[in-house]
N, CA and C atoms as an extended XYZ file, in Angstrom:
588
Properties=species:S:1:pos:R:3:atomname:S:1:resname:S:1:resid:I:1 pbc="F F F"
N        25.277        9.625       -0.399 N   MET     1
C        25.847       11.068       -0.913 CA  MET     1
C        25.544       11.102       -2.013 C   MET     1
N        24.370       12.713       -2.753 N   PRO     2
C        24.438       12.364       -4.519 CA  PRO     2
C        26.139       13.171       -4.960 C   PRO     2
N        26.298       12.781       -6.299 N   HIS     3
C        26.957       13.379       -6.893 CA  HIS     3
C        26.955       15.043       -6.936 C   HIS     3
N        27.625       15.898       -6.580 N   MET     4
C        27.478       17.505       -7.089 CA  MET     4
C        28.206       18.130       -8.352 C   MET     4
N        27.107       18.286       -9.225 N   LEU     5
C        27.706       18.526      -10.498 CA  LEU     5
C        27.397       19.715      -10.670 C   LEU     5
N        28.466       20.805      -11.304 N   ASN     6
C        28.864       21.935      -11.509 CA  ASN     6
C        28.837       21.951      -13.195 C   ASN     6
N        28.522       21.694      -13.828 N   ASP     7
C        28.968       21.911      -15.787 CA  ASP     7
C        28.055       20.556      -15.789 C   ASP     7
N        27.357       20.692      -17.489 N   PRO     8
C        26.798       19.814      -17.878 CA  PRO     8
C        27.629       18.597      -18.666 C   PRO     8
N        28.940       18.757      -19.080 N   THR     9
C        29.767       17.640      -19.260 CA  THR     9
C        30.309       16.729      -17.863 C   THR     9
N        29.801       17.230      -16.924 N   GLU    10
C        30.190       16.536      -15.810 CA  GLU    10
C        28.805       15.457      -15.579 C   GLU    10
N        27.256       15.720      -15.862 N   LEU    11
C        26.480       15.218      -15.690 CA  LEU    11
C        26.743       13.639      -17.322 C   LEU    11
N        27.159       14.178      -18.249 N   ALA    12
C        27.406       13.769      -19.399 CA  ALA    12
C        28.286       12.565      -18.978 C   ALA    12
N        29.157       12.723      -17.984 N   THR    13
C        30.454       11.723      -17.453 CA  THR    13
C        29.780       10.587      -16.702 C   THR    13
N        28.996       11.511      -16.202 N   LEU    14
C        27.923       10.531      -14.895 CA  LEU    14
C        27.421        9.945      -15.705 C   LEU    14
N        26.413       10.173      -16.753 N   VAL    15
C        25.227        9.044      -17.370 CA  VAL    15
C        26.120        7.923      -18.250 C   VAL    15
N        27.629        8.358      -18.816 N   ALA    16
C        27.960        7.532      -19.960 CA  ALA    16
C        28.878        5.992      -19.084 C   ALA    16
N        29.240        6.818      -17.470 N   ALA    17
C        29.919        5.944      -16.651 CA  ALA    17
C        28.818        5.060      -16.137 C   ALA    17
N        27.631        5.249      -16.022 N   ARG    18
C        26.528        4.381      -15.587 CA  ARG    18
C        25.713        3.536      -16.055 C   ARG    18
N        25.861        3.961      -17.648 N   MET    19
C        25.180        2.933      -18.342 CA  MET    19
C        26.055        2.117      -19.343 C   MET    19
N        27.209        2.331      -18.883 N   LYS    20
C        28.658        1.221      -19.657 CA  LYS    20
C        28.079       -0.338      -18.744 C   LYS    20
N        28.199       -0.952      -20.305 N   GLY    21
C        27.856       -1.955      -20.187 CA  GLY    21
C        26.242       -2.663      -20.045 C   GLY    21
N        25.453       -1.808      -20.128 N   MET    22
C        23.990       -1.721      -19.893 CA  MET    22
C        23.507       -1.804      -21.395 C   MET    22
N        22.725       -3.315      -21.680 N   ILE    23
C        22.295       -3.770      -22.966 CA  ILE    23
C        20.558       -2.342      -23.139 C   ILE    23
N        19.898       -2.870      -21.872 N   ARG    24
C        18.818       -1.769      -22.571 CA  ARG    24
C        19.049       -0.668      -22.240 C   ARG    24
N        17.731        0.103      -22.843 N   PRO    25
C        17.922        1.573      -22.807 CA  PRO    25
C        17.866        2.072      -21.168 C   PRO    25
N        18.697        3.149      -20.833 N   PHE    26
C        18.977        4.029      -19.593 CA  PHE    26
C        18.108        5.130      -19.178 C   PHE    26
N        17.610        4.780      -18.567 N   ILE    27
C        16.260        5.878      -17.714 CA  ILE    27
C        16.937        7.090      -17.029 C   ILE    27
N        17.091        8.156      -17.436 N   ILE    28
C        17.259        9.450      -16.209 CA  ILE    28
C        16.251       10.007      -16.033 C   ILE    28
N        15.723       10.449      -14.760 N   ALA    29
C        14.525       11.164      -14.029 CA  ALA    29
C        15.358       12.214      -13.573 C   ALA    29
N        15.013       13.365      -14.812 N   LEU    30
C        15.788       14.955      -14.629 CA  LEU    30
C        14.270       15.628      -13.802 C   LEU    30
N        14.423       15.688      -12.498 N   ASP    31
C        13.560       16.472      -11.680 CA  ASP    31
C        14.065       17.634      -10.961 C   ASP    31
N        13.131       18.434      -10.581 N   GLY    32
C        13.737       19.863       -9.766 CA  GLY    32
C        12.628       20.593       -9.459 C   GLY    32
N        12.433       21.709       -9.131 N   ARG    33
C        11.565       22.959       -8.866 CA  ARG    33
C        11.264       23.792       -9.878 C   ARG    33
N        10.009       23.845      -10.351 N   SER    34
C         9.544       25.166      -11.494 CA  SER    34
C        10.658       26.233      -11.592 C   SER    34
N        11.014       26.243      -12.421 N   GLY    35
C        11.888       27.105      -13.042 CA  GLY    35
C        13.447       26.865      -13.014 C   GLY    35
N        13.892       25.774      -12.467 N   ALA    36
C        14.972       25.391      -12.721 CA  ALA    36
C        15.986       25.208      -13.684 C   ALA    36
N        15.467       25.234      -14.772 N   GLY    37
C        15.910       24.820      -16.237 CA  GLY    37
C        16.076       23.491      -16.340 C   GLY    37
N        14.651       22.658      -15.946 N   LYS    38
C        15.114       20.948      -16.888 CA  LYS    38
C        14.413       21.010      -17.990 C   LYS    38
N        13.575       21.727      -18.312 N   SER    39
C        13.466       21.623      -20.000 CA  SER    39
C        14.830       21.782      -20.574 C   SER    39
N        15.164       23.047      -20.526 N   THR    40
C        16.001       23.652      -21.083 CA  THR    40
C        17.683       22.225      -21.097 C   THR    40
N        18.078       21.772      -19.987 N   LEU    41
C        18.640       20.859      -19.932 CA  LEU    41
C        18.114       19.362      -20.723 C   LEU    41
N        17.015       19.185      -20.182 N   ALA    42
C        16.633       17.936      -20.922 CA  ALA    42
C        16.365       17.797      -22.393 C   ALA    42
N        16.657       19.187      -22.976 N   LYS    43
C        16.729       19.467      -24.404 CA  LYS    43
C        18.038       18.968      -24.997 C   LYS    43
N        18.857       19.585      -24.238 N   THR    44
C        20.414       19.681      -24.678 CA  THR    44
C        20.836       18.360      -24.207 C   THR    44
N        20.511       17.188      -23.584 N   LEU    45
C        20.685       16.356      -22.999 CA  LEU    45
C        20.147       15.095      -24.013 C   LEU    45
N        18.940       15.614      -24.437 N   ALA    46
C        18.340       14.609      -25.455 CA  ALA    46
C        19.082       14.496      -26.520 C   ALA    46
N        19.976       15.855      -27.342 N   GLU    47
C        20.579       16.587      -28.548 CA  GLU    47
C        21.822       15.862      -28.211 C   GLU    47
N        22.795       16.316      -27.022 N   MET    48
C        23.562       15.239      -26.964 CA  MET    48
C        23.901       13.875      -27.036 C   MET    48
N        22.885       13.332      -26.547 N   PHE    49
C        22.775       11.597      -26.681 CA  PHE    49
C        21.904       11.386      -27.627 C   PHE    49
N        21.524       11.737      -28.244 N   ASP    50
C        20.036       11.405      -29.123 CA  ASP    50
C        19.156       10.828      -28.247 C   ASP    50
N        18.686       11.319      -27.491 N   ALA    51
C        18.038       10.291      -26.597 CA  ALA    51
C        16.208       10.542      -26.213 C   ALA    51
N        15.449       10.091      -26.069 N   VAL    52
C        14.158        9.998      -26.244 CA  VAL    52
C        13.630       10.769      -25.074 C   VAL    52
N        12.932       11.720      -25.279 N   LEU    53
C        12.853       12.994      -24.137 CA  LEU    53
C        10.891       12.826      -24.253 C   LEU    53
N        10.598       12.612      -22.295 N   ILE    54
C         9.012       12.458      -22.360 CA  ILE    54
C         9.003       13.737      -21.278 C   ILE    54
N         8.492       14.545      -21.661 N   GLU    55
C         7.952       15.943      -20.764 CA  GLU    55
C         6.843       15.465      -19.760 C   GLU    55
N         7.262       15.562      -18.208 N   GLY    56
C         6.574       14.862      -17.401 CA  GLY    56
C         5.179       15.726      -17.666 C   GLY    56
N         4.762       17.354      -18.173 N   ASP    57
C         3.834       18.264      -17.991 CA  ASP    57
C         2.669       16.958      -18.961 C   ASP    57
N         3.147       16.307      -19.539 N   ASP    58
C         2.217       15.669      -20.670 CA  ASP    58
C         1.182       14.314      -19.793 C   ASP    58
N         1.400       14.994      -18.454 N   PHE    59
C         1.158       13.636      -17.301 CA  PHE    59
C         0.434       14.309      -15.971 C   PHE    59
N         0.221       15.876      -16.173 N   TYR    60
C        -0.271       16.361      -15.467 CA  TYR    60
C        -1.777       15.873      -15.152 C   TYR    60
N        -1.818       15.824      -13.351 N   ALA    61
C        -3.547       15.554      -13.342 CA  ALA    61
C        -3.872       16.222      -12.318 C   ALA    61
N        -3.745       17.224      -11.847 N   GLY    62
C        -3.725       18.093      -10.560 CA  GLY    62
C        -4.901       19.238      -11.003 C   GLY    62
N        -6.072       19.035      -11.644 N   GLY    63
C        -6.770       19.585      -12.122 CA  GLY    63
C        -6.939       21.194      -12.561 C   GLY    63
N        -8.041       21.975      -12.874 N   THR    64
C        -7.999       22.862      -13.585 CA  THR    64
C        -8.309       23.769      -12.855 C   THR    64
N        -8.854       24.176      -11.495 N   LYS    65
C        -9.511       25.327      -10.603 CA  LYS    65
C        -8.260       25.005       -9.167 C   LYS    65
N        -8.116       26.079       -8.713 N   LEU    66
C        -7.233       26.151       -7.559 CA  LEU    66
C        -8.081       25.060       -6.850 C   LEU    66
N        -6.962       24.355       -5.865 N   ARG    67
C        -7.297       23.295       -4.890 CA  ARG    67
C        -7.337       23.868       -3.539 C   ARG    67
N        -8.275       23.307       -2.815 N   VAL    68
C        -8.705       23.990       -1.287 CA  VAL    68
C        -7.901       22.659       -0.657 C   VAL    68
N        -6.939       21.648       -1.191 N   ASP    69
C        -6.817       20.229       -0.498 CA  ASP    69
C        -5.552       20.964        0.291 C   ASP    69
N        -4.804       19.968        1.058 N   SER    70
C        -3.225       20.044        1.455 CA  SER    70
C        -2.390       20.478        0.559 C   SER    70
N        -0.868       20.507        0.453 N   PRO    71
C        -0.098       20.807       -0.163 CA  PRO    71
C         0.711       19.021       -0.331 C   PRO    71
N         0.543       18.419        0.762 N   GLU    72
C         0.600       16.950        0.432 CA  GLU    72
C        -0.249       16.617       -0.368 C   GLU    72
N        -1.497       16.804       -0.532 N   ALA    73
C        -2.626       15.924       -1.318 CA  ALA    73
C        -1.904       16.636       -2.914 C   ALA    73
N        -1.709       17.846       -3.051 N   ARG    74
C        -1.378       18.193       -4.332 CA  ARG    74
C        -0.234       17.680       -4.781 C   ARG    74
N         0.630       17.140       -3.923 N   ALA    75
C         2.116       16.580       -4.416 CA  ALA    75
C         1.923       14.924       -5.179 C   ALA    75
N         1.078       14.398       -4.376 N   GLU    76
C         0.524       13.476       -4.551 CA  GLU    76
C        -0.346       13.327       -6.478 C   GLU    76
N        -0.993       14.385       -6.597 N   ALA    77
C        -1.939       14.702       -7.544 CA  ALA    77
C        -1.254       15.463       -8.538 C   ALA    77
N        -0.615       15.903       -8.278 N   CYS    78
C        -0.267       16.627       -9.634 CA  CYS    78
C         0.157       15.892      -10.922 C   CYS    78
N         1.238       15.078      -10.689 N   ILE    79
C         1.658       14.018      -11.460 CA  ILE    79
C         1.116       13.047      -11.864 C   ILE    79
N        -0.167       11.996      -12.848 N   ASP    80
C        -0.212       11.239      -12.544 CA  ASP    80
C         0.773        9.790      -13.006 C   ASP    80
N         1.615        9.181      -12.131 N   TRP    81
C         2.563        8.588      -12.144 CA  TRP    81
C         1.975        7.285      -12.954 C   TRP    81
N         0.892        7.156      -12.366 N   THR    82
C         0.389        5.681      -13.139 CA  THR    82
C         0.091        5.352      -14.546 C   THR    82
N         0.092        6.420      -15.356 N   ARG    83
C         0.371        6.648      -16.744 CA  ARG    83
C         1.348        6.794      -17.040 C   ARG    83
N         2.753        7.555      -16.259 N   GLN    84
C         4.095        7.965      -16.829 CA  GLN    84
C         4.618        5.905      -16.803 C   GLN    84
N         4.005        5.326      -15.643 N   ARG    85
C         4.899        3.808      -15.387 CA  ARG    85
C         4.923        3.159      -16.384 C   ARG    85
N         3.679        2.827      -17.451 N   PRO    86
C         3.786        2.011      -18.868 CA  PRO    86
C         4.463        2.813      -20.035 C   PRO    86
N         4.756        3.809      -19.771 N   ALA    87
C         5.105        4.513      -20.836 CA  ALA    87
C         7.134        3.982      -20.784 C   ALA    87
N         7.178        4.533      -19.818 N   LEU    88
C         8.715        4.060      -19.000 CA  LEU    88
C         9.021        2.904      -19.233 C   LEU    88
N         8.043        1.469      -18.778 N   GLU    89
C         8.163        0.134      -19.071 CA  GLU    89
C         8.543       -0.276      -20.516 C   GLU    89
N         7.596        0.299      -21.263 N   ALA    90
C         7.519        0.267      -22.809 CA  ALA    90
C         9.231        0.326      -23.389 C   ALA    90
N         9.446        1.673      -22.879 N   LEU    91
C        10.532        2.174      -23.514 CA  LEU    91
C        11.738        1.498      -23.007 C   LEU    91
N        11.456        1.031      -21.636 N   ARG    92
C        12.826        0.030      -20.822 CA  ARG    92
C        13.108       -1.277      -21.425 C   ARG    92
N        11.986       -1.800      -22.009 N   ALA    93
C        11.877       -2.785      -22.755 CA  ALA    93
C        11.710       -3.186      -24.007 C   ALA    93
N        12.409       -1.658      -25.069 N   GLY    94
C        12.558       -1.840      -26.062 CA  GLY    94
C        11.586       -1.430      -26.989 C   GLY    94
N        10.567       -1.169      -26.800 N   ARG    95
C         8.765       -1.161      -27.315 CA  ARG    95
C         8.701        0.367      -27.528 C   ARG    95
N         7.833        0.331      -28.349 N   GLU    96
C         7.240        2.061      -28.808 CA  GLU    96
C         6.277        2.656      -27.301 C   GLU    96
N         6.271        3.389      -26.690 N   ALA    97
C         5.327        4.040      -25.695 CA  ALA    97
C         4.361        5.181      -26.170 C   ALA    97
N         3.509        4.902      -25.980 N   ILE    98
C         2.112        5.539      -26.312 CA  ILE    98
C         1.033        6.205      -25.164 C   ILE    98
N         1.019        6.965      -25.248 N   TRP    99
C        -0.180        7.963      -24.348 CA  TRP    99
C        -0.455        9.184      -25.060 C   TRP    99
N        -1.589        9.638      -24.145 N   ARG   100
C        -2.409       10.510      -24.968 CA  ARG   100
C        -2.320       11.652      -23.494 C   ARG   100
N        -1.236       12.785      -23.945 N   ALA   101
C        -1.270       14.173      -22.913 CA  ALA   101
C        -2.231       14.860      -22.963 C   ALA   101
N        -1.933       15.614      -21.193 N   PHE   102
C        -2.882       16.444      -20.892 CA  PHE   102
C        -3.078       17.626      -22.087 C   PHE   102
N        -3.520       17.865      -21.995 N   ASP   103
C        -4.090       19.081      -23.319 CA  ASP   103
C        -4.489       20.244      -22.777 C   ASP   103
N        -2.887       21.133      -22.335 N   TRP   104
C        -2.635       22.476      -22.057 CA  TRP   104
C        -3.478       23.533      -22.665 C   TRP   104
N        -4.050       23.056      -24.079 N   GLU   105
C        -4.596       24.273      -24.895 CA  GLU   105
C        -6.140       24.404      -24.527 C   GLU   105
N        -6.673       23.328      -24.029 N   THR   106
C        -8.146       23.775      -23.644 CA  THR   106
C        -7.998       23.660      -22.317 C   THR   106
N        -7.091       22.926      -21.262 N   PHE   107
C        -7.030       23.475      -20.165 CA  PHE   107
C        -8.460       23.354      -19.516 C   PHE   107
N        -8.822       22.132      -19.572 N   ASP   108
C       -10.528       21.519      -19.112 CA  ASP   108
C       -10.234       20.387      -18.507 C   ASP   108
N        -9.391       19.700      -18.532 N   GLY   109
C        -9.000       18.469      -17.774 CA  GLY   109
C        -8.825       17.222      -18.954 C   GLY   109
N        -9.126       17.072      -19.783 N   ARG   110
C        -9.751       16.406      -21.067 CA  ARG   110
C        -7.795       16.239      -21.088 C   ARG   110
N        -7.748       15.030      -21.824 N   LEU   111
C        -6.430       14.748      -22.336 CA  LEU   111
C        -6.616       14.976      -24.134 C   LEU   111
N        -5.178       15.235      -24.802 N   ARG   112
C        -5.055       15.632      -26.508 CA  ARG   112
C        -5.963       13.996      -26.798 C   ARG   112
N        -6.492       14.573      -28.217 N   ASP   113
C        -7.354       13.365      -29.207 CA  ASP   113
C        -6.112       12.568      -29.655 C   ASP   113
N        -5.296       13.096      -30.170 N   GLN   114
C        -4.189       12.263      -30.527 CA  GLN   114
C        -3.147       11.905      -29.449 C   GLN   114
N        -2.223       10.926      -29.901 N   THR   115
C        -1.588       10.046      -29.202 CA  THR   115
C        -0.265       10.408      -29.194 C   THR   115
N         0.447       10.488      -28.247 N   THR   116
C         1.805       10.877      -28.501 CA  THR   116
C         3.020        9.158      -28.224 C   THR   116
N         3.477        8.934      -29.509 N   ARG   117
C         4.414        7.834      -29.795 CA  ARG   117
C         5.680        8.092      -29.413 C   ARG   117
N         6.419        7.254      -28.716 N   LEU   118
C         8.103        7.352      -29.269 CA  LEU   118
C         8.652        5.947      -29.231 C   LEU   118
N         9.284        6.107      -29.995 N   VAL   119
C        10.323        4.506      -29.776 CA  VAL   119
C        11.395        4.573      -29.262 C   VAL   119
N        11.886        3.794      -28.800 N   PRO   120
C        13.244        3.593      -27.633 CA  PRO   120
C        14.356        3.979      -28.500 C   PRO   120
N        15.268        4.846      -27.734 N   LYS   121
C        16.552        4.981      -27.879 CA  LYS   121
C        17.358        4.455      -26.906 C   LYS   121
N        18.735        4.381      -27.328 N   ARG   122
C        19.681        4.294      -25.954 CA  ARG   122
C        19.194        4.868      -24.644 C   ARG   122
N        19.004        5.940      -24.725 N   ILE   123
C        18.709        6.979      -23.586 CA  ILE   123
C        17.090        7.096      -23.350 C   ILE   123
N        16.651        7.457      -22.401 N   VAL   124
C        15.646        7.870      -22.572 CA  VAL   124
C        15.326        8.699      -20.990 C   VAL   124
N        14.853       10.393      -21.460 N   ILE   125
C        15.388       11.036      -20.404 CA  ILE   125
C        13.133       11.370      -19.995 C   ILE   125
N        12.891       11.217      -18.549 N   LEU   126
C        11.744       12.092      -18.157 CA  LEU   126
C        11.960       13.199      -17.449 C   LEU   126
N        11.517       14.197      -17.967 N   GLU   127
C        11.682       15.435      -17.672 CA  GLU   127
C        10.228       16.127      -17.033 C   GLU   127
N        10.614       16.593      -15.636 N   GLY   128
C         9.663       17.033      -14.970 CA  GLY   128
C         9.554       17.406      -13.560 C   GLY   128
N         9.196       18.266      -13.161 N   VAL   129
C         8.847       17.882      -11.346 CA  VAL   129
C         8.357       16.872      -11.071 C   VAL   129
N         8.653       15.934      -10.496 N   TYR   130
C         8.193       14.710       -9.734 CA  TYR   130
C         8.476       13.391      -10.394 C   TYR   130
N         9.694       13.931      -11.553 N   ALA   131
C         9.724       12.682      -12.114 CA  ALA   131
C        10.782       11.543      -11.603 C   ALA   131
N        11.125       12.049      -10.519 N   ALA   132
C        12.111       10.998       -9.679 CA  ALA   132
C        11.327       10.013       -8.537 C   ALA   132
N         9.683       10.331       -8.612 N   ARG   133
C         8.959       10.291       -7.385 CA  ARG   133
C         9.569        8.424       -7.318 C   ARG   133
N         9.544        7.910       -5.574 N   PRO   134
C         9.574        6.515       -5.499 CA  PRO   134
C         8.977        5.819       -5.717 C   PRO   134
N         7.397        5.714       -6.683 N   GLU   135
C         6.724        5.002       -7.339 CA  GLU   135
C         7.365        4.403       -8.515 C   GLU   135
N         8.538        5.223       -9.186 N   LEU   136
C         8.968        5.041      -10.714 CA  LEU   136
C        10.384        4.346      -10.196 C   LEU   136
N        11.051        4.274       -9.073 N   ALA   137
C        12.359        3.767       -8.881 CA  ALA   137
C        12.981        2.923       -9.429 C   ALA   137
N        12.163        1.482       -9.382 N   ASP   138
C        12.696        0.753      -10.278 CA  ASP   138
C        12.774        1.136      -11.659 C   ASP   138
N        12.486        1.682      -12.266 N   LEU   139
C        12.625        2.272      -13.473 CA  LEU   139
C        13.540        3.050      -13.993 C   LEU   139
N        14.021        3.823      -13.229 N   ILE   140
C        15.087        4.779      -13.020 CA  ILE   140
C        16.407        4.531      -12.449 C   ILE   140
N        17.219        4.768      -13.916 N   ASP   141
C        18.821        4.575      -13.755 CA  ASP   141
C        19.661        5.308      -12.981 C   ASP   141
N        18.763        6.742      -13.100 N   LEU   142
C        19.981        7.482      -12.675 CA  LEU   142
C        18.978        8.892      -12.289 C   LEU   142
N        18.930        9.288      -11.147 N   ARG   143
C        17.759       10.267      -10.489 CA  ARG   143
C        18.753       11.587      -10.171 C   ARG   143
N        18.357       12.762      -11.317 N   VAL   144
C        19.324       13.937      -10.848 CA  VAL   144
C        18.097       15.117      -10.400 C   VAL   144
N        18.522       16.014       -9.615 N   MET   145
C        17.776       17.143       -9.086 CA  MET   145
C        18.659       18.034       -9.669 C   MET   145
N        17.748       18.884      -10.723 N   LEU   146
C        18.364       20.203      -10.812 CA  LEU   146
C        18.210       21.505      -10.094 C   LEU   146
N        19.024       22.379       -9.736 N   VAL   147
C        18.571       23.315       -8.466 CA  VAL   147
C        19.362       24.621       -8.940 C   VAL   147
N        18.289       25.709       -8.826 N   ALA   148
C        18.789       26.958       -9.287 CA  ALA   148
C        18.504       28.124       -7.870 C   ALA   148
N        19.337       28.992       -7.989 N   PRO   149
C        18.544       29.985       -6.844 CA  PRO   149
C        16.944       30.169       -6.907 C   PRO   149
N        16.733       30.852       -5.997 N   ASP   150
C        15.441       30.905       -5.723 CA  ASP   150
C        15.148       32.030       -7.003 C   ASP   150
N        16.000       33.599       -6.888 N   ASP   151
C        15.886       34.754       -7.614 CA  ASP   151
C        15.794       34.235       -8.883 C   ASP   151
N        16.767       32.841       -9.393 N   VAL   152
C        16.895       32.895      -10.487 CA  VAL   152
C        15.448       32.211      -11.115 C   VAL   152
N        15.003       31.258      -10.105 N   ARG   153
C        13.924       30.557      -10.754 CA  ARG   153
C        12.806       31.411      -11.002 C   ARG   153
N        12.496       32.345       -9.913 N   MET   154
C        11.388       33.103      -10.231 CA  MET   154
C        11.553       34.077      -11.279 C   MET   154
N        12.696       34.741      -11.672 N   ALA   155
C        12.372       35.349      -12.734 CA  ALA   155
C        12.149       34.751      -13.906 C   ALA   155
N        12.593       33.172      -14.158 N   ARG   156
C        12.556       32.956      -15.476 CA  ARG   156
C        10.802       32.427      -15.219 C   ARG   156
N        10.199       32.261      -13.796 N   LEU   157
C         8.826       31.805      -13.841 CA  LEU   157
C         8.036       33.134      -14.336 C   LEU   157
N         8.421       34.000      -14.228 N   MET   158
C         7.979       35.687      -14.595 CA  MET   158
C         7.948       35.934      -15.860 C   MET   158
N         8.955       35.498      -16.505 N   ALA   159
C         9.390       35.360      -17.981 CA  ALA   159
C         8.508       34.652      -18.719 C   ALA   159
N         8.151       33.550      -17.863 N   ARG   160
C         7.651       32.323      -18.631 CA  ARG   160
C         6.052       32.662      -18.222 C   ARG   160
N         5.833       32.520      -17.035 N   GLU   161
C         4.253       32.640      -17.173 CA  GLU   161
C         3.706       33.886      -16.919 C   GLU   161
N         4.540       34.929      -16.671 N   ARG   162
C         3.995       36.705      -16.563 CA  ARG   162
C         3.361       36.972      -15.603 C   ARG   162
N         2.876       36.172      -14.536 N   ILE   163
C         2.344       36.576      -13.220 CA  ILE   163
C         2.780       35.011      -12.225 C   ILE   163
N         2.842       35.385      -10.964 N   ILE   164
C         2.556       34.048       -9.860 CA  ILE   164
C         1.660       34.758       -8.891 C   ILE   164
N         0.754       33.885       -9.427 N   GLY   165
C        -0.263       33.865       -8.481 CA  GLY   165
C        -0.629       32.556       -7.683 C   GLY   165
N        -2.426       32.855       -7.612 N   PRO   166
C        -3.021       31.619       -6.422 CA  PRO   166
C        -2.508       30.319       -7.241 C   PRO   166
N        -2.584       30.080       -8.137 N   TRP   167
C        -2.394       28.979       -9.114 CA  TRP   167
C        -1.281       28.508       -9.444 C   TRP   167
N         0.261       29.389       -9.078 N   GLU   168
C         1.033       29.014       -8.912 CA  GLU   168
C         1.582       28.740       -7.537 C   GLU   168
N         1.143       29.576       -6.647 N   ARG   169
C         1.836       29.291       -5.592 CA  ARG   169
C         1.018       27.638       -4.966 C   ARG   169
N        -0.033       27.330       -5.415 N   GLN   170
C        -0.500       25.843       -4.533 CA  GLN   170
C         0.662       25.082       -5.049 C   GLN   170
N         1.117       24.988       -6.390 N   TRP   171
C         1.794       24.354       -7.172 CA  TRP   171
C         3.515       23.967       -5.987 C   TRP   171
N         4.001       25.353       -5.788 N   HIS   172
C         5.322       25.970       -5.264 CA  HIS   172
C         5.117       25.249       -4.026 C   HIS   172
N         3.964       25.014       -3.271 N   GLN   173
C         3.775       24.752       -2.129 CA  GLN   173
C         3.881       23.119       -1.697 C   GLN   173
N         3.193       22.498       -3.095 N   ALA   174
C         3.532       21.022       -3.120 CA  ALA   174
C         4.815       20.868       -3.539 C   ALA   174
N         5.656       21.628       -3.991 N   GLU   175
C         7.287       21.039       -4.690 CA  GLU   175
C         7.744       21.233       -3.223 C   GLU   175
N         7.522       22.055       -2.490 N   ASP   176
C         7.909       22.417       -1.234 CA  ASP   176
C         8.151       21.215       -0.395 C   ASP   176
N         6.720       20.323       -0.416 N   VAL   177
C         6.449       19.191        0.382 CA  VAL   177
C         7.390       18.119       -0.114 C   VAL   177
N         7.320       18.027       -1.565 N   TYR   178
C         7.644       16.686       -2.587 CA  TYR   178
C         9.144       16.844       -2.212 C   TYR   178
N        10.031       18.060       -2.223 N   PHE   179
C        11.504       18.571       -2.385 CA  PHE   179
C        12.304       18.302       -0.901 C   PHE   179
N        11.278       18.318        0.456 N   ARG   180
C        11.277       18.548        1.734 CA  ARG   180
C        11.206       17.229        2.433 C   ARG   180
N        10.109       16.368        1.900 N   SER   181
C         9.860       15.102        2.576 CA  SER   181
C         9.638       13.631        1.249 C   SER   181
N         9.817       14.069        0.002 N   ILE   182
C         9.582       12.806       -0.681 CA  ILE   182
C        10.903       12.381       -1.064 C   ILE   182
N        11.129       13.642       -1.796 N   MET   183
C        12.164       13.286       -2.579 CA  MET   183
C        13.728       14.581       -1.981 C   MET   183
N        14.005       14.384       -0.490 N   PRO   184
C        15.122       15.574       -0.888 CA  PRO   184
C        16.331       15.166       -1.318 C   PRO   184
N        17.104       16.402       -1.419 N   PRO   185
C        18.235       16.399       -2.640 CA  PRO   185
C        19.027       15.114       -2.097 C   PRO   185
N        19.040       14.679       -0.949 N   ALA   186
C        19.709       13.055       -0.467 CA  ALA   186
C        19.210       11.838       -1.360 C   ALA   186
N        18.151       12.173       -1.666 N   ALA   187
C        17.482       10.741       -1.837 CA  ALA   187
C        17.622       10.832       -3.554 C   ALA   187
N        18.418       11.509       -4.248 N   PHE   188
C        18.822       12.014       -5.862 CA  PHE   188
C        20.542       11.173       -6.160 C   PHE   188
N        20.373       10.385       -7.046 N   ASP   189
C        22.011       10.040       -7.459 CA  ASP   189
C        22.651       11.282       -7.430 C   ASP   189
N        22.287       11.985       -7.990 N   ALA   190
C        22.869       13.437       -8.423 CA  ALA   190
C        22.379       14.754       -8.023 C   ALA   190
N        22.674       16.112       -7.756 N   VAL   191
C        22.366       17.502       -7.787 CA  VAL   191
C        23.353       18.057       -8.566 C   VAL   191
N        22.100       18.664       -9.385 N   ALA   192
C        22.990       19.197      -10.441 CA  ALA   192
C        22.672       20.936      -10.383 C   ALA   192
N        23.770       21.887      -10.245 N   GLU   193
C        23.542       23.394      -10.294 CA  GLU   193
C        24.654       23.829      -11.344 C   GLU   193
N        23.827       24.201      -12.568 N   PHE   194
C        24.751       24.698      -13.869 CA  PHE   194
C        24.350       26.840      -13.528 C   PHE   194
N        25.134       27.095      -14.211 N   PRO   195
C        25.191       28.643      -14.062 CA  PRO   195
C        23.826       28.364      -15.082 C   PRO   195
N        23.382       30.302      -15.061 N   ALA   196
C        22.306       30.340      -15.908 CA  ALA   196
C        22.701       30.888      -17.006 C   ALA   196
């Protein structure tokens, strides 16, 4: 049964308790549906803990066109966990992590020319949908699912994206599969819902 958290200070307390006595970097996966507030919370936690923050969108691999495959296939393809894994392994071992992020500006499937480099800190936060996926479980110390009411999420998405069209809906369907069948709330260490 996951911890139910209603305030960021409760999450900070849980993190402090879980990492007590740990020598190596402590890795948090901050997962949740689009618009749940993951990026905002991750930045707050990174400042609070002086943590390293990995943006899951750097590892986007879902393509640049509408997909005709199943939501299950999209849930598997959206984020390239095989590229996330070496970054997490390096930071967990106290080494610098290096990767090339998806190029959202060109949006043609390429990775950015420049590399992203992060040095390890006491806490590492992997933020994004699919951050807690089972293939990374052996590297993650705390799996947190951030939830928000659908109307709040949709309002945030409209403010950010300006439209919810077929492109966005295909990924929402993939999230439905992920949070229903791959990582349901009970699979997380904590489920957090904070006021907007």
